[in-house]
XYZ file of C-alpha atoms in Angstrom:
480
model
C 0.000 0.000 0.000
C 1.554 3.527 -0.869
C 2.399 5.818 1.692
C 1.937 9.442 1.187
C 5.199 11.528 1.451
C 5.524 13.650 4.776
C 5.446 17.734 4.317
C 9.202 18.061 4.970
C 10.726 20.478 2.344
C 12.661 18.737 -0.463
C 16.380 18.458 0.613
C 15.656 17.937 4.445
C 16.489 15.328 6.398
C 15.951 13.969 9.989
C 19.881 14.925 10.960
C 23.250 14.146 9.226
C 24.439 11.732 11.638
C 24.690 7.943 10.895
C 20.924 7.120 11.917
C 19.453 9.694 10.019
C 16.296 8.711 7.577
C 14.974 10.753 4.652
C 12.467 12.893 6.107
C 10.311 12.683 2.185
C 9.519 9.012 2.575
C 12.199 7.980 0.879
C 14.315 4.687 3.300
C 18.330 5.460 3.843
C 18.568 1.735 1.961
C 22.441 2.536 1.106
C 25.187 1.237 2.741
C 28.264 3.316 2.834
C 30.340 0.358 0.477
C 27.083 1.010 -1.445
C 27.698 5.199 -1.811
C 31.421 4.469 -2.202
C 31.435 2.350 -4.863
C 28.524 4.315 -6.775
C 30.886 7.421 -6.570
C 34.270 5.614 -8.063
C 31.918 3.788 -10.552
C 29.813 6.963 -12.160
C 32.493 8.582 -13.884
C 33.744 5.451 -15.462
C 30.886 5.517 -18.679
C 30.426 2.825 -21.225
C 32.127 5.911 -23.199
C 35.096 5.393 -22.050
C 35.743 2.401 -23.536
C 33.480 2.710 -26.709
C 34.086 6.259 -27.669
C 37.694 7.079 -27.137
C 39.235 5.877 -29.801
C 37.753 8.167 -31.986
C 39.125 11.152 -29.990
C 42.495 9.908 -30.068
C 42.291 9.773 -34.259
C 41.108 12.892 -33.602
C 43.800 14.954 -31.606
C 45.806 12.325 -31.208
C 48.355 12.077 -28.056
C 46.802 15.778 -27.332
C 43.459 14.207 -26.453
C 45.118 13.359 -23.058
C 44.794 17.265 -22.505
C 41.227 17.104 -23.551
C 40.579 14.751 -21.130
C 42.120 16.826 -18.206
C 40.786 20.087 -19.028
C 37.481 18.285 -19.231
C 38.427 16.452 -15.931
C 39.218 19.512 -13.938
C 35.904 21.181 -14.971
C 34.013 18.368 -13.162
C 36.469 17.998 -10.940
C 35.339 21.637 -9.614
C 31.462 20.997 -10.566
C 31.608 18.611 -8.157
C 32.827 20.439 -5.762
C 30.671 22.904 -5.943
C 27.692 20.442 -5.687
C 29.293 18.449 -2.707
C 29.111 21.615 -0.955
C 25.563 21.908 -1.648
C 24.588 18.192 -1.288
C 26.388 18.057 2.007
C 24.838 20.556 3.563
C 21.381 19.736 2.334
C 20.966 16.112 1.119
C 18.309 16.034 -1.231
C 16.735 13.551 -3.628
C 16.525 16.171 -6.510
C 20.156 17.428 -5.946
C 21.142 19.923 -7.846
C 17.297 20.839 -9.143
C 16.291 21.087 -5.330
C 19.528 23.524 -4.677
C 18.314 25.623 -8.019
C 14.611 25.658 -6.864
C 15.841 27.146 -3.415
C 19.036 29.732 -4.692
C 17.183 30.576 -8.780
C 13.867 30.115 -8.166
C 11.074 27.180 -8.964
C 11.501 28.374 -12.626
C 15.094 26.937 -12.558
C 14.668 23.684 -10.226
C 11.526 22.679 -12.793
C 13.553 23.563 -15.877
C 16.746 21.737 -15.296
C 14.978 18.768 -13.728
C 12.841 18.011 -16.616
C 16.060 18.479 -18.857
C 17.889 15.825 -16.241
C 15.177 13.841 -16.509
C 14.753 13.407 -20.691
C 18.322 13.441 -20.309
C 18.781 10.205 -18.828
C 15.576 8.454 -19.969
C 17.166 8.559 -23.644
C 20.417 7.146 -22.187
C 18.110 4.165 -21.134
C 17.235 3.614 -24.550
C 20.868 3.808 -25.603
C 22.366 1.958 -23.358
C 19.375 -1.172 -23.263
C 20.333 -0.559 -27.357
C 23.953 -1.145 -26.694
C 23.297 -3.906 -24.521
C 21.127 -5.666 -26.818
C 23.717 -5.270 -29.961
C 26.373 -7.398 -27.489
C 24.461 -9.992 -26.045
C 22.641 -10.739 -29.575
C 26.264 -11.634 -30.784
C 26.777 -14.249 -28.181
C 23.092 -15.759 -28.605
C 21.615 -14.716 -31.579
C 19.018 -16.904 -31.580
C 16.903 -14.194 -29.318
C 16.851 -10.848 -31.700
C 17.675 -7.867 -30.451
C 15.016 -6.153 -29.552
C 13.874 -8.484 -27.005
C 17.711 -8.305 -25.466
C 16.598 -4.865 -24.921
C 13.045 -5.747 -23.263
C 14.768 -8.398 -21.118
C 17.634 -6.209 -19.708
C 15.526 -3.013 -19.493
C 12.768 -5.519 -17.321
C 15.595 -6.982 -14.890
C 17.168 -3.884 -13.976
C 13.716 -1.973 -13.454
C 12.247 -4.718 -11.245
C 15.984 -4.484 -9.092
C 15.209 -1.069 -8.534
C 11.651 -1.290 -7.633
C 12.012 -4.166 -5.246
C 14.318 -2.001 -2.908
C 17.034 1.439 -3.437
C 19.261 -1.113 -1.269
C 18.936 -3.806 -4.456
C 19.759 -1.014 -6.740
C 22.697 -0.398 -4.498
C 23.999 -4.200 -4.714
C 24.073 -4.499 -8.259
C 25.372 -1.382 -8.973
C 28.202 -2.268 -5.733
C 29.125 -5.477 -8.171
C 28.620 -3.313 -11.499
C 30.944 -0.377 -10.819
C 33.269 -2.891 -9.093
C 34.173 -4.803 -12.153
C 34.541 -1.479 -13.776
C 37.071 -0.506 -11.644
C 38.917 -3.766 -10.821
C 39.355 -3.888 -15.037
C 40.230 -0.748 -15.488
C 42.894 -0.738 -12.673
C 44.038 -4.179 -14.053
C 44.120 -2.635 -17.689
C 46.292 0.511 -16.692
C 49.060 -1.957 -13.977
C 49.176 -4.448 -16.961
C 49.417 -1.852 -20.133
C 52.405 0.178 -18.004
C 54.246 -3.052 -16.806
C 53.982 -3.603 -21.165
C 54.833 -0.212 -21.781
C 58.448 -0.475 -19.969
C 59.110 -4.154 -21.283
C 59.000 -5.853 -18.454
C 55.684 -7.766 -18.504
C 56.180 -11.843 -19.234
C 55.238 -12.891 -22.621
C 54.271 -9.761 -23.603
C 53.801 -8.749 -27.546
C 54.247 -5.336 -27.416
C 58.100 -3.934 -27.917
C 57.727 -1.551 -24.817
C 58.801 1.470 -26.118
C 58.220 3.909 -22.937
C 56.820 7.107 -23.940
C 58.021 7.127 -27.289
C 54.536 6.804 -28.847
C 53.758 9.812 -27.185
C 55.521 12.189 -30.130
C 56.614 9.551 -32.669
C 54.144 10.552 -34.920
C 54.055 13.656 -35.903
C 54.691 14.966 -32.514
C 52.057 15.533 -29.364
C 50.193 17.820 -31.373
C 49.873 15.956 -34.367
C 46.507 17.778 -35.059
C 47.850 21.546 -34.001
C 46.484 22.923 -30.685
C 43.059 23.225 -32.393
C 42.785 19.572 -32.028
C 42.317 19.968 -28.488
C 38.998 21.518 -28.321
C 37.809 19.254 -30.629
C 38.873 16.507 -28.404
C 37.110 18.180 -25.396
C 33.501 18.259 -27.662
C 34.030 14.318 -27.944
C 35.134 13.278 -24.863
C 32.852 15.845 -22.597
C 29.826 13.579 -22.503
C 31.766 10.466 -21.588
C 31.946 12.443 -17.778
C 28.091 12.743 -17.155
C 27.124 10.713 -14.128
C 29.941 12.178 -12.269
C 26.904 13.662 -9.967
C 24.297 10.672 -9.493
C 26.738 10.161 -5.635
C 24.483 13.191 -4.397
C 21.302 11.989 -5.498
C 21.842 8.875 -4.050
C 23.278 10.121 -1.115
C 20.226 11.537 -0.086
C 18.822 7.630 0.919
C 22.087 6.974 2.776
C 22.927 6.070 6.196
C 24.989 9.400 6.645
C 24.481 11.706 3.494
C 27.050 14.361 4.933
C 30.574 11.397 5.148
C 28.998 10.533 2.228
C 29.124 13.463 -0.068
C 32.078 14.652 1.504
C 33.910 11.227 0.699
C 33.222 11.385 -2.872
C 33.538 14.798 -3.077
C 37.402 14.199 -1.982
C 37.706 11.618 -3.826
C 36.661 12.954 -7.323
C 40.287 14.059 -8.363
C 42.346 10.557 -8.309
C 38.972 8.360 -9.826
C 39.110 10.938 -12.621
C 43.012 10.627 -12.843
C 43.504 6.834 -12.724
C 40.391 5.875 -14.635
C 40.390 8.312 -17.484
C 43.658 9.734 -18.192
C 45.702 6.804 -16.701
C 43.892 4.405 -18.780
C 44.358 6.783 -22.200
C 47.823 7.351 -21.347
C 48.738 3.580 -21.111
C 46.358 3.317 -24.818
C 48.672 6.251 -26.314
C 52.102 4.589 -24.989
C 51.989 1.185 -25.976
C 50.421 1.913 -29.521
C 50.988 5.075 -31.903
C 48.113 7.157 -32.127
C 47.007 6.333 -35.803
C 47.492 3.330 -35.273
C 44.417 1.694 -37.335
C 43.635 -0.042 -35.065
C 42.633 2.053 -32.218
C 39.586 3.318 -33.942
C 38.730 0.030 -35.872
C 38.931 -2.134 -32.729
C 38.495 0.367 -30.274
C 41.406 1.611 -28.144
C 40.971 -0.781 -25.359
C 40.930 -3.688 -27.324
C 43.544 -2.170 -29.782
C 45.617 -2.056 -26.516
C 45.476 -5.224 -25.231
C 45.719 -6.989 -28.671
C 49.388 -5.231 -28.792
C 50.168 -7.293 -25.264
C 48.762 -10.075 -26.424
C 45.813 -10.869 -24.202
C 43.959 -13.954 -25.505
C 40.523 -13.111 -26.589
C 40.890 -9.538 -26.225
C 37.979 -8.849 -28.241
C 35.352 -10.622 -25.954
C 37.390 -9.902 -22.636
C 36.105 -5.863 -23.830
C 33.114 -7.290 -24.497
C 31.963 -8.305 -21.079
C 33.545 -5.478 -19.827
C 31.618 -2.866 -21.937
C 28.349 -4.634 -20.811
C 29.107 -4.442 -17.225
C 29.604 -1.057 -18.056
C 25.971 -0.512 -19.996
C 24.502 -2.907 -17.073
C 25.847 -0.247 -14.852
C 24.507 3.016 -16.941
C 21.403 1.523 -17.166
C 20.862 0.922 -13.471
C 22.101 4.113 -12.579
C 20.018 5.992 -15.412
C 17.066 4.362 -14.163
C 17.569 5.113 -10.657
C 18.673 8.488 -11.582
C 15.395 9.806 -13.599
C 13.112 7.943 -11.185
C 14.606 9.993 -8.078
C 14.425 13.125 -10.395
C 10.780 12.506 -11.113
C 10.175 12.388 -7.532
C 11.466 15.052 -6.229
C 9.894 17.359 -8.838
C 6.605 15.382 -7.900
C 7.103 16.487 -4.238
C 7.564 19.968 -5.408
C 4.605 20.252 -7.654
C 6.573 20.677 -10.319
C 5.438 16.767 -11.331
C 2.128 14.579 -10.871
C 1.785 14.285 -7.381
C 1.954 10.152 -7.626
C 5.444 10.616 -8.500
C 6.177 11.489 -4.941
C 4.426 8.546 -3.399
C 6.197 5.929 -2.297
C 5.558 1.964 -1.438
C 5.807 0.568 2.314
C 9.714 0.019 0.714
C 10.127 3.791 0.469
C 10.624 3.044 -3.815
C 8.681 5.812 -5.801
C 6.831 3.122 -8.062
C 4.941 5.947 -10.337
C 8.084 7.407 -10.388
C 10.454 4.962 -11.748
C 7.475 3.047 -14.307
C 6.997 6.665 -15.958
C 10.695 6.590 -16.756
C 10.607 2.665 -17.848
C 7.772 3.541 -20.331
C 9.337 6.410 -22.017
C 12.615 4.577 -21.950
C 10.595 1.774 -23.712
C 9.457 4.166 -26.048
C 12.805 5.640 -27.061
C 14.004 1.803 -27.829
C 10.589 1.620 -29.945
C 11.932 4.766 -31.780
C 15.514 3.262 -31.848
C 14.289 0.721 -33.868
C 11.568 1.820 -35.506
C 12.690 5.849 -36.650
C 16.611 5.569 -35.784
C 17.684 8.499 -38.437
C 14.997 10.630 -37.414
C 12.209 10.272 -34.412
C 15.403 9.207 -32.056
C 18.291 11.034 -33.477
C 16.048 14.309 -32.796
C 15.746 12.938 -29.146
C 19.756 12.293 -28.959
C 20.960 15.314 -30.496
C 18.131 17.326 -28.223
C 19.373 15.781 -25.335
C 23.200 16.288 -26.328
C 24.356 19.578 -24.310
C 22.426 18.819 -21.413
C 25.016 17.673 -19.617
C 26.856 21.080 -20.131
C 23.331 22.814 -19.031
C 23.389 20.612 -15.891
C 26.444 21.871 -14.831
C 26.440 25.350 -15.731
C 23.228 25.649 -13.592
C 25.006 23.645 -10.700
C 27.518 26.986 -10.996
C 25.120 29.304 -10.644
C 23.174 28.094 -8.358
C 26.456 27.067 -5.577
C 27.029 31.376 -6.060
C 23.389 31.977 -4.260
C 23.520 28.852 -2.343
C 26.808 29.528 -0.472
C 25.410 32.616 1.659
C 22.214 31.255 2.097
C 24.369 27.909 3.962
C 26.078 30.578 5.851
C 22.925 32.530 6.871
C 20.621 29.212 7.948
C 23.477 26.952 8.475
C 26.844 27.737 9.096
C 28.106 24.828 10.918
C 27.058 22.224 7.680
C 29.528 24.139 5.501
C 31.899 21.394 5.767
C 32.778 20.881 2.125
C 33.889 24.253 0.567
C 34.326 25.245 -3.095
C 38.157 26.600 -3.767
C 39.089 29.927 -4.022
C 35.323 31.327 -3.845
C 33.458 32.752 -6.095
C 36.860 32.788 -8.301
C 36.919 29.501 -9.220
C 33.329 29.437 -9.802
C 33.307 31.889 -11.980
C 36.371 31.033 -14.145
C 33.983 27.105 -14.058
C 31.327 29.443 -15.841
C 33.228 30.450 -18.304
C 34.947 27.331 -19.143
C 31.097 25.321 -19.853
C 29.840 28.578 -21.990
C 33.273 28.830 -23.972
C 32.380 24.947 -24.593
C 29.146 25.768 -25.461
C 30.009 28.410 -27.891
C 32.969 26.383 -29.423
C 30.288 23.661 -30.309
C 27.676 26.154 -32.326
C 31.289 28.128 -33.812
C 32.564 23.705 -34.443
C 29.338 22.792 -36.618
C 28.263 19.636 -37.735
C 26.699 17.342 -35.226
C 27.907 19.437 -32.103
C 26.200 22.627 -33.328
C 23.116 20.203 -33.985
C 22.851 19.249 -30.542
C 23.713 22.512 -28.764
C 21.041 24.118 -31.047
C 18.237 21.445 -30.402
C 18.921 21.215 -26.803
C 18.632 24.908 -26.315
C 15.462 24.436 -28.007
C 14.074 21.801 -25.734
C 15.354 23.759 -23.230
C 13.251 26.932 -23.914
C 10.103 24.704 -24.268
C 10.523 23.524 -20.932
C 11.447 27.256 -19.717
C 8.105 28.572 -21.188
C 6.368 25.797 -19.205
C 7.641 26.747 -16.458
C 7.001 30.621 -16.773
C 3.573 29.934 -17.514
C 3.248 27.383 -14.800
C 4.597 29.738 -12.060
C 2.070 32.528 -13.522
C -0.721 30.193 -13.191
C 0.010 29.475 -9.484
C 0.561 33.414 -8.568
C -2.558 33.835 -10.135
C -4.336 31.094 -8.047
C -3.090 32.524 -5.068
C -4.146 36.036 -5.465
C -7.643 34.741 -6.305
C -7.520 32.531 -3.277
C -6.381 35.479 -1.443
C-alpha cells in the first residue's frame, strides 16, 4: 500500500548523523560500500571504452589534454555540488539547490532536462546492450535483449534502493577492478617488463613519434574536449543517491574528496597507457576500439570478448544508474509540484513506483523509436538531449554562487565541504562550460546540432515553467 510523502521540504532530512532517515519518505537503503562504490563507478561511462578511440584519431596524443581540461571542470562541478549536497541532502540534488538559490523556474527547468536526459540514455544503453548480447546468442533478436535487460534492472530497482545499491556495488566494481588491471598491466607492457608480452615496450616514445604531441595543431584539443565531454556525465548521481544513505554528509564529503584521483587513474591513466603502448594512428585504435587495440598489442587472448563483457558491465551499470537516476528526479519534482503528485508517493519500501514506471515507459518508447525511426524520431531525441550535460552543470555553478550565503545565513556549521578559491573559481567554471558551449555552435556539424536542439528543448521547458509559475501566482491572489 503507498504511503503518502511527509510535508518536509525537499532536501531535508531527519539529521546528518549515521541514523538519520529521509524525512520525504524515501528509506536510507544505502550502505556506505554502497555510496562508495557508486561514486568511483559513475564517472567510469560505457564511453570510455566505446568512444575514445575516436578522440584519439582525432587529436591524437593531445586528447590526453582534452581529457584533463574536461576532468578539472568536473572535478570543480563537483565540488561545488558536494558543498551543496552536504549541507542539504536532497533527492533532486542539484534541481532542489536551483529551486531554493534561482527560483522554482530553474529547479523545474533543469529537472525536466535531467530527466529526458537520462531516460534517452536508457534507450541507448538497453540498445547497446542488446547489440552485445545478440552476438553471443543470436538466436533471441535484439530487440527483445533490450526488453529483457531493461525488465531486470527496473524490477531491481523497484524491489528495494538497497537492491539497486547491490548491483550497482558489483557493477561499478568490475569497472574498476578492469580498469585498474588494464592501466598496472598496459604500463608493466609499456616499460618491457611484462612476461610474454607482444608489445616492444617502447616507454613514452609513442607519445611524439608521430608527428609529434600535437599531431593535429592545438586546435585539435577543443575538438577533443567536444568528444570526450559527454563520456563524464554521471559524475553527480553520488548526491542523489546520497540523499537515501545512512549518513548523506561522510557521504558526499567522501566522494567529493575523492573525485580528483577516480578521474586521474580511470580516465587519463587508462588513455595514457592506450597512447604509450600503440601510436596514435594506429588503425587499429579506432577500428577495434582503443581498449581492445591495446590489449591486442600485449597479447591478451581473446581480447575482443574480454572488452566485451567489460563494456556490458559497463551498460549494465549506466542503465541501473540511469534508471535510478530519472526515477529519483521525477520524484522530487513530484514532491515539489513541479510533477504529478503520484510521483512522490512511495511503497511501504520507500521506492517511488509511479516514479520509476513513468521513466521505464518512455525509456521503452525511445528503444521503440531506436528501432523503428533511428535516423529521425530518435536522433532528434539524442541530439536534443546532447548539451544537457553542459546545461546541468552550468546551472550547478550558478546556483552554488546563491547557495553559499544562504548555507552561511541558515546553516553555518554544515559548511563542511567548501568550493576553492570562492566565487573565483566558480566563476572562471562558468566560463569554461559557456566557452564549450560556444565552441560547439562556432565547431558545426553534429555538435552545433545538438547545442542548437537542446537549447530548443530547453526553452520549451522554460516557457512551461514561466507559464506554470504565472498560473500558481494567479491562483493565489484569487484565493487570497
Amino acid at each position: 500500500m503507498n504511503t503518502q510523502p511527509t510535508l518536509a521540504k525537499e532536501g531535508e532530512t531527519t539529521g546528518n548523523t549515521g541514523d538519520s532517515q529521509p524525512s520525504d519518505g524515501l528509506k536510507a537503503g544505502l550502505k556506505n560500500r554502497h555510496l562508495s562504490m557508486i561514486a568511483i563507478g559513475g564517472v567510469i561511462g560505457a564511453g570510455l571504452f566505446v568512444g575514445s578511440g575516436s578522440g584519439i584519431a582525432a587529436a591524437g596524443p593531445a586528447i590526453l589534454l582534452s581529457y584533463a581540461l574536461v576532468g578539472t571542470m568536473v572535478v570543480f562541478v563537483m565540488r561545488m555540488l558536494g558543498e551543496m549536497a552536504a549541507a542539504r541532502p536532497s533527492s533532486g540534488s542539484f534541481s532542489a539547490y536551483a529551486d531554493q538559490a534561482l527560483g522554482r523556474w530553474a529547479g523545474f527547468t533543469i529537472g525536466w532536462l535531467y530527466w529526458f536526459f537520462w531516460v534517452v540514455v536508457l534507450a541507448v544503453e538497453a540498445t547497446a546492450g542488446a547489440v552485445i548480447l545478440e552476438s553471443w546468442i543470436p538466436a533471441v533478436p535484439q530487440w527483445a535483449w533490450a526488453l529483457i535487460v531493461m525488465v531486470v534492472l527496473t524490477a531491481t530497482n523497484l524491489a528495494s534502493v538497497s537492491s539497486y545499491g547491490e548491483f550497482e556495488f558489483w557493477f561499478a566494481g568490475i569497472k574498476v577492478v578492469a580498469i585498474a588491471a588494464f592501466v598496472v598491466v598496459g604500463l608493466l607492457a609499456v616499460f618491457g617488463v611484462l612476461p610474454g608480452s607482444d608489445n616492444p615496450g617502447a616507454g613514452f616514445a609513442h607519445l611524439s613519434d608521430a608527428g609529434g604531441f600535437l599531431p593535429m595543431g592545438a586546435g585539435a584539443i577543443l575538438t577533443g574536449v567536444l568528444m570526450v565531454v559527454f563520456s563524464f556525465m554521471g559524475s553527480e548521481i553520488v548526491t542523489l543517491a546520497a540523499g537515501e544513505s545512512e549518513d548523506p554528509q561522510k557521504a558526499v564529503t567522501k566522494a567529493t574528496n575523492s573525485v580528483i584521483w577516480r578521474i586521474g587513474v580511470f580516465y587519463l591513466g587508462s588513455i595514457f597507457v592506450v597512447l604509450t603502448l600503440l601510436p596514435w594512428n594506429d588503425k587499429s585504435i579506432v577500428e577495434k576500439g582503443s581498449y581492445v587495440a591495446a590489449l591486442d598489442s600485449i597479447g591478451i587472448p581473446h581480447a575482443g570478448q574480454v572488452m566485451n563483457v567489460i563494456v556490458l558491465t559497463a551498460v549494465l551499470s549506466c542503465l541501473n544508474s540511469g534508471l535510478y537516476t530519472a526515477s529519483r528526479m521525477a520524484f522530487s519534482l513530484g514532491r515539489r509540484g513541479d510533477a504529478p503528485k503520484a510521483f512522490a508517493k512511495t511503497n511501504k519500501r520507500g521506492v517511488p513506483t509511479a516514479a520509476i514506471l513513468s521513466s521505464v515507459v518512455f525509456g521503452f518508447v525511445a528503444v521503440f523509436f531506436n528501432y523503428q525511426w533511428p535516423d529521425t524520431v530518435f536522433a532528434f531525441l539524442l541530439n536534443s538531449s546532447g548539451a544537457v550535460a553542459l546545461f546541468v552543470w552550468l546551472v550547478i555553478c550558478v546556483t552554488q554562487l546563491r547557495m553559499r550565503g544562504i548555507i552561511l545565513r541558515e546553516s553555518p556549521e554544515k559548511l563542511v565541504v567548501k568550493m576553492w578559491l570562492f566565487p573565483y573559481l566558480t566563476w572562471a567554471t562558468i566560463a569554461m562550460i559557456v566557452f564549450v558551449l560556444g565552441y560547439m555552435l562556432y565547431d558545426g556539424g553534429s555538435a552545433r546540432e545538438q547545442v542548437v536542439l537542446s537549447l530548443l528543448v530547453a526553452a520549451l521547458v522554460l516557457v512551461i515553467a514561466l507559464v506554470k509559475d504565472r498560473f500558481a501566482k494567479g491562483s493565489q491572489l484569487t484565493d487570497k
